[in-house]
Short mmCIF file of C-alpha atoms in Angstrom, two decimals:
data_model
loop_
_atom_site.label_atom_id
_atom_site.label_comp_id
_atom_site.label_asym_id
_atom_site.label_seq_id
_atom_site.Cartn_x
_atom_site.Cartn_y
_atom_site.Cartn_z
CA MET A 1 61.07 40.03 13.81
CA ARG A 2 60.52 42.36 16.75
CA ILE A 3 60.34 40.66 20.15
CA ALA A 4 59.00 42.26 23.32
CA VAL A 5 60.80 40.92 26.40
CA VAL A 6 59.24 41.09 29.86
CA SER A 7 60.47 39.64 33.13
CA ASP A 8 60.01 39.80 36.90
CA ILE A 9 56.38 40.94 36.89
CA HIS A 10 55.91 39.84 40.52
CA GLY A 11 52.13 40.04 40.48
CA ASN A 12 52.07 43.70 39.47
CA LEU A 13 49.27 43.53 36.91
CA PRO A 14 48.85 47.31 36.40
CA ALA A 15 52.55 47.61 35.52
CA LEU A 16 52.23 44.70 33.10
CA LEU A 17 49.16 46.19 31.41
CA ALA A 18 51.04 49.48 30.93
CA VAL A 19 53.93 47.61 29.32
CA VAL A 20 51.58 45.63 27.07
CA ALA A 21 49.89 48.83 25.91
CA ASP A 22 53.30 50.32 25.14
CA PHE A 23 54.63 47.43 23.07
CA ARG A 24 51.33 47.07 21.21
CA ARG A 25 51.58 50.73 20.27
CA ARG A 26 55.14 50.22 19.02
CA GLY A 27 54.30 46.97 17.21
CA VAL A 28 55.93 43.63 18.00
CA ASP A 29 55.70 40.18 16.44
CA GLN A 30 56.26 38.07 19.53
CA VAL A 31 56.35 38.38 23.32
CA VAL A 32 58.53 36.41 25.73
CA ASN A 33 58.20 36.37 29.51
CA LEU A 34 61.30 35.30 31.42
CA GLY A 35 59.63 34.39 34.73
CA ASP A 36 59.18 35.45 38.35
CA SER A 37 55.68 36.43 37.34
CA LEU A 38 53.59 36.07 40.50
CA SER A 39 55.50 36.13 43.79
CA GLY A 40 54.70 39.14 45.95
CA PRO A 41 51.97 40.82 47.99
CA LEU A 42 50.09 42.38 45.06
CA LEU A 43 47.84 40.55 42.55
CA PRO A 44 49.29 37.06 41.96
CA LYS A 45 46.06 35.31 40.95
CA GLU A 46 44.88 38.07 38.62
CA THR A 47 48.32 38.25 37.03
CA ALA A 48 48.44 34.47 36.57
CA GLN A 49 45.03 34.45 34.90
CA TYR A 50 46.07 37.24 32.54
CA LEU A 51 49.31 35.47 31.59
CA MET A 52 47.59 32.12 31.13
CA ALA A 53 45.34 33.69 28.49
CA GLN A 54 48.26 34.99 26.39
CA ASP A 55 49.97 33.23 23.48
CA TRP A 56 53.40 34.32 24.71
CA VAL A 57 56.50 32.19 25.17
CA GLN A 58 56.88 32.00 28.96
CA LEU A 59 59.45 30.66 31.41
CA ALA A 60 59.46 29.75 35.08
CA GLY A 61 61.79 31.75 37.28
CA ASN A 62 63.16 30.80 40.66
CA HIS A 63 60.05 32.18 42.34
CA GLU A 64 57.74 29.91 40.33
CA ARG A 65 59.76 27.01 41.73
CA GLN A 66 59.66 28.49 45.23
CA VAL A 67 55.92 29.21 45.18
CA LEU A 68 55.22 25.67 44.05
CA ASN A 69 57.48 24.14 46.71
CA LEU A 70 56.90 26.03 49.95
CA ASN A 71 59.00 25.06 52.96
CA THR A 72 59.85 26.42 56.39
CA HIS A 73 62.34 28.85 54.84
CA SER A 74 59.91 30.32 52.29
CA GLY A 75 59.63 34.09 52.25
CA ALA A 76 56.50 36.15 52.77
CA SER A 77 56.13 36.97 49.06
CA ASP A 78 56.13 33.32 48.01
CA ARG A 79 53.79 32.36 50.85
CA TYR A 80 51.30 35.07 49.94
CA ALA A 81 51.27 34.11 46.27
CA HIS A 82 50.87 30.42 47.09
CA ALA A 83 47.88 31.18 49.34
CA GLN A 84 46.12 33.11 46.57
CA LEU A 85 46.59 30.52 43.82
CA SER A 86 44.77 27.27 43.11
CA GLY A 87 44.96 24.19 40.91
CA PRO A 88 44.85 25.75 37.43
CA GLU A 89 47.51 28.33 38.28
CA PHE A 90 49.75 25.75 39.94
CA ALA A 91 49.42 23.44 36.91
CA TRP A 92 50.31 26.28 34.55
CA MET A 93 53.34 27.24 36.63
CA ALA A 94 54.53 23.63 36.76
CA SER A 95 54.30 23.38 32.97
CA LEU A 96 56.72 26.25 32.32
CA PRO A 97 60.33 25.48 31.35
CA CYS A 98 63.21 27.23 33.12
CA VAL A 99 65.31 27.55 29.93
CA ARG A 100 64.19 27.49 26.32
CA ALA A 101 65.70 27.98 22.88
CA LEU A 102 63.37 30.23 20.93
CA ASN A 103 65.13 29.22 17.72
CA ASP A 104 68.69 28.50 16.58
CA GLU A 105 69.77 32.05 17.42
CA VAL A 106 67.89 32.98 20.59
CA LEU A 107 68.18 31.45 24.07
CA LEU A 108 65.81 32.35 26.90
CA CYS A 109 66.68 31.90 30.58
CA HIS A 110 65.62 33.46 33.85
CA GLY A 111 68.99 33.72 35.58
CA THR A 112 71.77 32.02 33.61
CA PRO A 113 71.53 29.12 31.15
CA THR A 114 72.30 26.71 34.03
CA SER A 115 70.73 28.38 37.09
CA ASP A 116 67.46 30.20 37.79
CA CYS A 117 68.90 31.92 40.86
CA THR A 118 72.27 33.21 39.60
CA TYR A 119 72.62 36.70 38.17
CA LEU A 120 74.10 36.79 34.67
CA LEU A 121 74.88 40.48 34.15
CA GLN A 122 75.15 41.51 37.81
CA THR A 123 77.18 40.38 40.81
CA ALA A 124 75.08 41.40 43.82
CA ASP A 125 74.81 45.20 43.61
CA ARG A 126 77.45 45.79 40.92
CA SER A 127 77.74 45.06 37.22
CA ALA A 128 79.35 41.72 36.47
CA THR A 129 82.81 41.73 34.93
CA ALA A 130 83.47 40.43 31.44
CA ALA A 131 85.11 37.32 32.92
CA GLU A 132 82.13 36.66 35.20
CA ILE A 133 79.67 36.98 32.33
CA GLU A 134 81.74 34.69 30.12
CA SER A 135 81.95 32.07 32.86
CA ARG A 136 78.20 32.17 33.57
CA LEU A 137 77.34 32.05 29.88
CA GLY A 138 79.36 28.86 29.47
CA ALA A 139 79.33 27.11 26.09
CA VAL A 140 76.21 28.88 24.81
CA SER A 141 76.52 29.63 21.10
CA ALA A 142 73.30 31.63 20.60
CA SER A 143 73.69 35.06 19.08
CA LEU A 144 71.07 36.49 21.48
CA VAL A 145 70.53 35.54 25.14
CA LEU A 146 67.57 37.00 27.00
CA CYS A 147 67.73 36.84 30.81
CA GLY A 148 66.01 38.35 33.85
CA HIS A 149 66.27 37.85 37.62
CA THR A 150 68.41 40.90 38.50
CA HIS A 151 65.64 43.48 37.86
CA VAL A 152 68.37 45.70 36.36
CA PRO A 153 67.96 46.59 32.68
CA ARG A 154 71.22 46.06 30.86
CA SER A 155 72.63 44.83 27.54
CA VAL A 156 76.14 43.44 26.97
CA ARG A 157 77.92 41.92 24.00
CA SER A 158 80.18 39.03 24.91
CA HIS A 159 82.19 37.35 22.13
CA GLY A 160 79.52 38.12 19.56
CA THR A 161 76.54 37.22 21.76
CA LEU A 162 74.17 40.03 22.74
CA ILE A 163 72.86 39.46 26.27
CA VAL A 164 69.80 41.49 27.23
CA ASN A 165 68.12 41.85 30.59
CA PRO A 166 64.89 43.87 30.22
CA GLY A 167 64.70 44.79 33.90
CA SER A 168 61.63 44.22 36.04
CA VAL A 169 58.09 44.98 34.98
CA GLY A 170 56.76 45.01 38.52
CA LEU A 171 59.40 45.50 41.23
CA PRO A 172 62.04 48.23 40.78
CA ALA A 173 64.07 47.50 43.93
CA PHE A 174 64.66 44.65 46.39
CA ASP A 175 66.96 43.39 49.14
CA ASP A 176 68.90 40.13 48.90
CA ASP A 177 71.30 38.25 51.16
CA HIS A 178 73.28 36.32 48.51
CA PRO A 179 76.25 36.35 48.06
CA TYR A 180 76.25 39.07 50.73
CA PRO A 181 73.54 41.49 51.97
CA HIS A 182 72.82 44.08 49.30
CA ALA A 183 70.06 46.14 47.70
CA VAL A 184 69.27 46.27 44.00
CA GLU A 185 67.75 49.66 43.17
CA THR A 186 66.78 51.10 39.80
CA GLY A 187 65.94 54.50 41.24
CA SER A 188 62.52 54.99 39.66
CA PRO A 189 59.09 53.42 40.17
CA ASP A 190 58.52 52.76 36.47
CA ALA A 191 57.93 49.45 34.74
CA ARG A 192 60.76 48.17 32.54
CA TYR A 193 60.88 45.94 29.46
CA ALA A 194 62.86 45.56 26.23
CA ILE A 195 62.33 45.18 22.51
CA VAL A 196 64.92 43.24 20.52
CA GLU A 197 65.12 43.03 16.74
CA LYS A 198 67.58 42.01 14.07
CA HIS A 199 68.98 44.49 11.52
CA GLN A 200 71.49 43.61 8.80
CA GLY A 201 72.49 40.40 10.53
CA ALA A 202 72.96 41.88 14.02
CA TRP A 203 70.69 41.97 17.06
CA HIS A 204 69.71 45.35 18.49
CA ALA A 205 68.05 46.04 21.85
CA SER A 206 65.97 48.90 23.19
CA LEU A 207 65.56 49.11 26.98
CA LEU A 208 62.27 50.85 27.72
CA THR A 209 60.78 52.60 30.74
CA VAL A 210 57.00 52.91 31.17
CA PRO A 211 55.13 54.89 33.84
CA TYR A 212 52.02 53.37 35.41
CA PRO A 213 49.84 54.11 38.50
CA HIS A 214 52.50 52.85 40.89
CA GLN A 215 50.98 54.64 43.89
CA GLU A 216 48.03 52.24 43.77
CA MET A 217 50.29 49.22 44.01
CA ALA A 218 52.32 50.84 46.79
CA ALA A 219 49.09 51.39 48.71
CA LEU A 220 48.21 47.73 48.18
CA ALA A 221 51.62 46.70 49.52
CA ARG A 222 50.99 48.87 52.58
CA LEU A 223 47.60 47.20 53.04
CA ARG A 224 49.35 43.82 52.93
CA GLN A 225 51.75 45.06 55.65
CA ARG A 226 54.79 45.07 53.35
CA PRO A 227 56.54 48.41 53.92
CA ASP A 228 59.59 47.15 52.01
CA TRP A 229 57.50 46.69 48.87
CA GLU A 230 55.70 49.98 49.47
CA ARG A 231 59.01 51.85 49.52
CA ALA A 232 60.35 50.02 46.46
CA LEU A 233 57.18 50.61 44.44
CA LEU A 234 56.98 54.29 45.37
CA THR A 235 60.62 55.22 44.75
CA GLY A 236 62.70 52.49 43.14
CA TYR A 237 64.86 52.47 46.29
CA MET A 238 64.88 50.32 49.41
CA ARG A 239 65.98 53.06 51.84
#
């Protein structure tokens, strides 16, 4: 079983299509999407319609929840996505689970097994410590945990459990205020995903980097008056 793992697409359909072409070329048996699929100033509706047509296992991330439940504190990315979507897309988003066991061995989550907005393998702009990861993992007994949310590709083994974050398909850098102001930066404009597979009783992970026409999406961000996204999409940095 070879599983392609995507996460944090953020409405970047060209990046997603490049990733799909890459994992189809390599050959996979199953695809899982860990959420945060639509929020952003790019192509939320087109991305939703593409994802809705796939037979993938898909989760809701924190931004699915936030797009569905706008309030006075909602950010520009969630507001833009909400304005572009309609009933079928909202119904699909509302149907997605936030955590799912793929089978007895594999657990899927967006952030951690108990929170869609907590980093599992990161603490703000640094790698999480072993103690932090163990605490956030909790009593999970799965031999493979797939998570997203941080946009940082990373794999860690913790007490026999392989934890894999594939990175972000569609947004290689962002700013956040929690738990303190920080930037997450991958340092390249490429799309990221992972392939996981089991060999001789142990899970292995490949973290993959795929180029795509990122300049086009940066130009679209500029058109939408989002210079922060333009910079991130062009460079993988926020500054």
